């Protein structure tokens, strides 16, 4: 599960970076701080928060 979350987070960061520099312009997505950028940023942030909560729960268990 952790490896899957890491891969998804990496993909989100890659899409966010490509969208920011304007690679997706032919598809109608403007470069810069577009909705694509913010969706990917929030998704990556949610993965980080989820993993941090899980890590704290595991530490309390032990």
mmCIF file with all atom_site columns, C-alpha atoms in Angstrom:
data_model
loop_
_atom_site.group_PDB
_atom_site.id
_atom_site.type_symbol
_atom_site.label_atom_id
_atom_site.label_alt_id
_atom_site.label_comp_id
_atom_site.label_asym_id
_atom_site.label_entity_id
_atom_site.label_seq_id
_atom_site.pdbx_PDB_ins_code
_atom_site.Cartn_x
_atom_site.Cartn_y
_atom_site.Cartn_z
_atom_site.occupancy
_atom_site.B_iso_or_equiv
_atom_site.pdbx_formal_charge
_atom_site.auth_seq_id
_atom_site.auth_comp_id
_atom_site.auth_asym_id
_atom_site.auth_atom_id
_atom_site.pdbx_PDB_model_num
ATOM 1  C CA . UNK A 1 1  ? 0.000  0.000  0.000   1.00 0.00 ? 1  UNK A CA 1
ATOM 2  C CA . UNK A 1 2  ? 2.780  2.424  0.884   1.00 0.00 ? 2  UNK A CA 1
ATOM 3  C CA . UNK A 1 3  ? 4.621  1.783  -2.380  1.00 0.00 ? 3  UNK A CA 1
ATOM 4  C CA . UNK A 1 4  ? 1.412  2.385  -4.335  1.00 0.00 ? 4  UNK A CA 1
ATOM 5  C CA . UNK A 1 5  ? 0.864  5.699  -2.559  1.00 0.00 ? 5  UNK A CA 1
ATOM 6  C CA . UNK A 1 6  ? 4.461  6.711  -3.289  1.00 0.00 ? 6  UNK A CA 1
ATOM 7  C CA . UNK A 1 7  ? 4.026  5.938  -6.989  1.00 0.00 ? 7  UNK A CA 1
ATOM 8  C CA . UNK A 1 8  ? 0.724  7.832  -7.154  1.00 0.00 ? 8  UNK A CA 1
ATOM 9  C CA . UNK A 1 9  ? 2.318  10.809 -5.380  1.00 0.00 ? 9  UNK A CA 1
ATOM 10 C CA . UNK A 1 10 ? 5.248  10.783 -7.795  1.00 0.00 ? 10 UNK A CA 1
ATOM 11 C CA . UNK A 1 11 ? 2.879  10.704 -10.776 1.00 0.00 ? 11 UNK A CA 1
ATOM 12 C CA . UNK A 1 12 ? 0.880  13.597 -9.330  1.00 0.00 ? 12 UNK A CA 1
ATOM 13 C CA . UNK A 1 13 ? 4.024  15.661 -8.837  1.00 0.00 ? 13 UNK A CA 1
ATOM 14 C CA . UNK A 1 14 ? 5.168  14.875 -12.390 1.00 0.00 ? 14 UNK A CA 1
ATOM 15 C CA . UNK A 1 15 ? 1.795  15.871 -13.878 1.00 0.00 ? 15 UNK A CA 1
ATOM 16 C CA . UNK A 1 16 ? 1.770  19.002 -11.728 1.00 0.00 ? 16 UNK A CA 1
ATOM 17 C CA . UNK A 1 17 ? 5.242  19.981 -12.980 1.00 0.00 ? 17 UNK A CA 1
ATOM 18 C CA . UNK A 1 18 ? 4.434  19.278 -16.617 1.00 0.00 ? 18 UNK A CA 1
ATOM 19 C CA . UNK A 1 19 ? 1.204  21.252 -16.357 1.00 0.00 ? 19 UNK A CA 1
ATOM 20 C CA . UNK A 1 20 ? 3.010  24.163 -14.742 1.00 0.00 ? 20 UNK A CA 1
ATOM 21 C CA . UNK A 1 21 ? 5.578  24.474 -17.536 1.00 0.00 ? 21 UNK A CA 1
ATOM 22 C CA . UNK A 1 22 ? 2.943  24.200 -20.257 1.00 0.00 ? 22 UNK A CA 1
ATOM 23 C CA . UNK A 1 23 ? 3.331  20.731 -21.756 1.00 0.00 ? 23 UNK A CA 1
ATOM 24 C CA . UNK A 1 24 ? -0.451 20.225 -21.762 1.00 0.00 ? 24 UNK A CA 1
ATOM 25 C CA . UNK A 1 25 ? -1.186 23.444 -23.669 1.00 0.00 ? 25 UNK A CA 1
ATOM 26 C CA . UNK A 1 26 ? -2.339 21.539 -26.809 1.00 0.00 ? 26 UNK A CA 1
ATOM 27 C CA . UNK A 1 27 ? -5.060 19.954 -24.667 1.00 0.00 ? 27 UNK A CA 1
ATOM 28 C CA . UNK A 1 28 ? -6.418 23.325 -23.555 1.00 0.00 ? 28 UNK A CA 1
ATOM 29 C CA . UNK A 1 29 ? -4.750 23.458 -20.151 1.00 0.00 ? 29 UNK A CA 1
ATOM 30 C CA . UNK A 1 30 ? -3.051 26.783 -19.556 1.00 0.00 ? 30 UNK A CA 1
ATOM 31 C CA . UNK A 1 31 ? 0.450  26.783 -18.057 1.00 0.00 ? 31 UNK A CA 1
ATOM 32 C CA . UNK A 1 32 ? 1.066  28.126 -14.591 1.00 0.00 ? 32 UNK A CA 1
ATOM 33 C CA . UNK A 1 33 ? -1.247 27.854 -11.621 1.00 0.00 ? 33 UNK A CA 1
ATOM 34 C CA . UNK A 1 34 ? -4.162 26.179 -13.409 1.00 0.00 ? 34 UNK A CA 1
ATOM 35 C CA . UNK A 1 35 ? -6.796 23.905 -11.912 1.00 0.00 ? 35 UNK A CA 1
ATOM 36 C CA . UNK A 1 36 ? -4.677 20.880 -12.920 1.00 0.00 ? 36 UNK A CA 1
ATOM 37 C CA . UNK A 1 37 ? -1.797 22.179 -10.824 1.00 0.00 ? 37 UNK A CA 1
ATOM 38 C CA . UNK A 1 38 ? -3.964 22.672 -7.752  1.00 0.00 ? 38 UNK A CA 1
ATOM 39 C CA . UNK A 1 39 ? -5.709 19.289 -8.047  1.00 0.00 ? 39 UNK A CA 1
ATOM 40 C CA . UNK A 1 40 ? -2.360 17.505 -8.233  1.00 0.00 ? 40 UNK A CA 1
ATOM 41 C CA . UNK A 1 41 ? -0.931 19.574 -5.386  1.00 0.00 ? 41 UNK A CA 1
ATOM 42 C CA . UNK A 1 42 ? -3.888 18.821 -3.107  1.00 0.00 ? 42 UNK A CA 1
ATOM 43 C CA . UNK A 1 43 ? -3.737 15.128 -4.028  1.00 0.00 ? 43 UNK A CA 1
ATOM 44 C CA . UNK A 1 44 ? -0.039 14.916 -3.180  1.00 0.00 ? 44 UNK A CA 1
ATOM 45 C CA . UNK A 1 45 ? -0.634 16.795 0.073   1.00 0.00 ? 45 UNK A CA 1
ATOM 46 C CA . UNK A 1 46 ? -3.445 14.418 1.056   1.00 0.00 ? 46 UNK A CA 1
ATOM 47 C CA . UNK A 1 47 ? -1.141 11.429 0.479   1.00 0.00 ? 47 UNK A CA 1
ATOM 48 C CA . UNK A 1 48 ? 1.510  13.013 2.707   1.00 0.00 ? 48 UNK A CA 1
ATOM 49 C CA . UNK A 1 49 ? -1.011 13.711 5.466   1.00 0.00 ? 49 UNK A CA 1
ATOM 50 C CA . UNK A 1 50 ? -2.469 10.192 5.247   1.00 0.00 ? 50 UNK A CA 1
ATOM 51 C CA . UNK A 1 51 ? 0.954  8.554  5.513   1.00 0.00 ? 51 UNK A CA 1
ATOM 52 C CA . UNK A 1 52 ? 1.886  10.769 8.453   1.00 0.00 ? 52 UNK A CA 1
ATOM 53 C CA . UNK A 1 53 ? -1.294 9.791  10.325  1.00 0.00 ? 53 UNK A CA 1
ATOM 54 C CA . UNK A 1 54 ? -0.722 6.105  9.610   1.00 0.00 ? 54 UNK A CA 1
ATOM 55 C CA . UNK A 1 55 ? 2.873  6.354  10.841  1.00 0.00 ? 55 UNK A CA 1
ATOM 56 C CA . UNK A 1 56 ? 1.723  7.972  14.111  1.00 0.00 ? 56 UNK A CA 1
ATOM 57 C CA . UNK A 1 57 ? -0.904 5.249  14.601  1.00 0.00 ? 57 UNK A CA 1
ATOM 58 C CA . UNK A 1 58 ? 1.720  2.549  14.103  1.00 0.00 ? 58 UNK A CA 1
ATOM 59 C CA . UNK A 1 59 ? 4.065  4.237  16.593  1.00 0.00 ? 59 UNK A CA 1
ATOM 60 C CA . UNK A 1 60 ? 1.311  4.362  19.230  1.00 0.00 ? 60 UNK A CA 1
ATOM 61 C CA . UNK A 1 61 ? 0.583  0.668  18.659  1.00 0.00 ? 61 UNK A CA 1
ATOM 62 C CA . UNK A 1 62 ? 4.165  -0.360 19.307  1.00 0.00 ? 62 UNK A CA 1
#
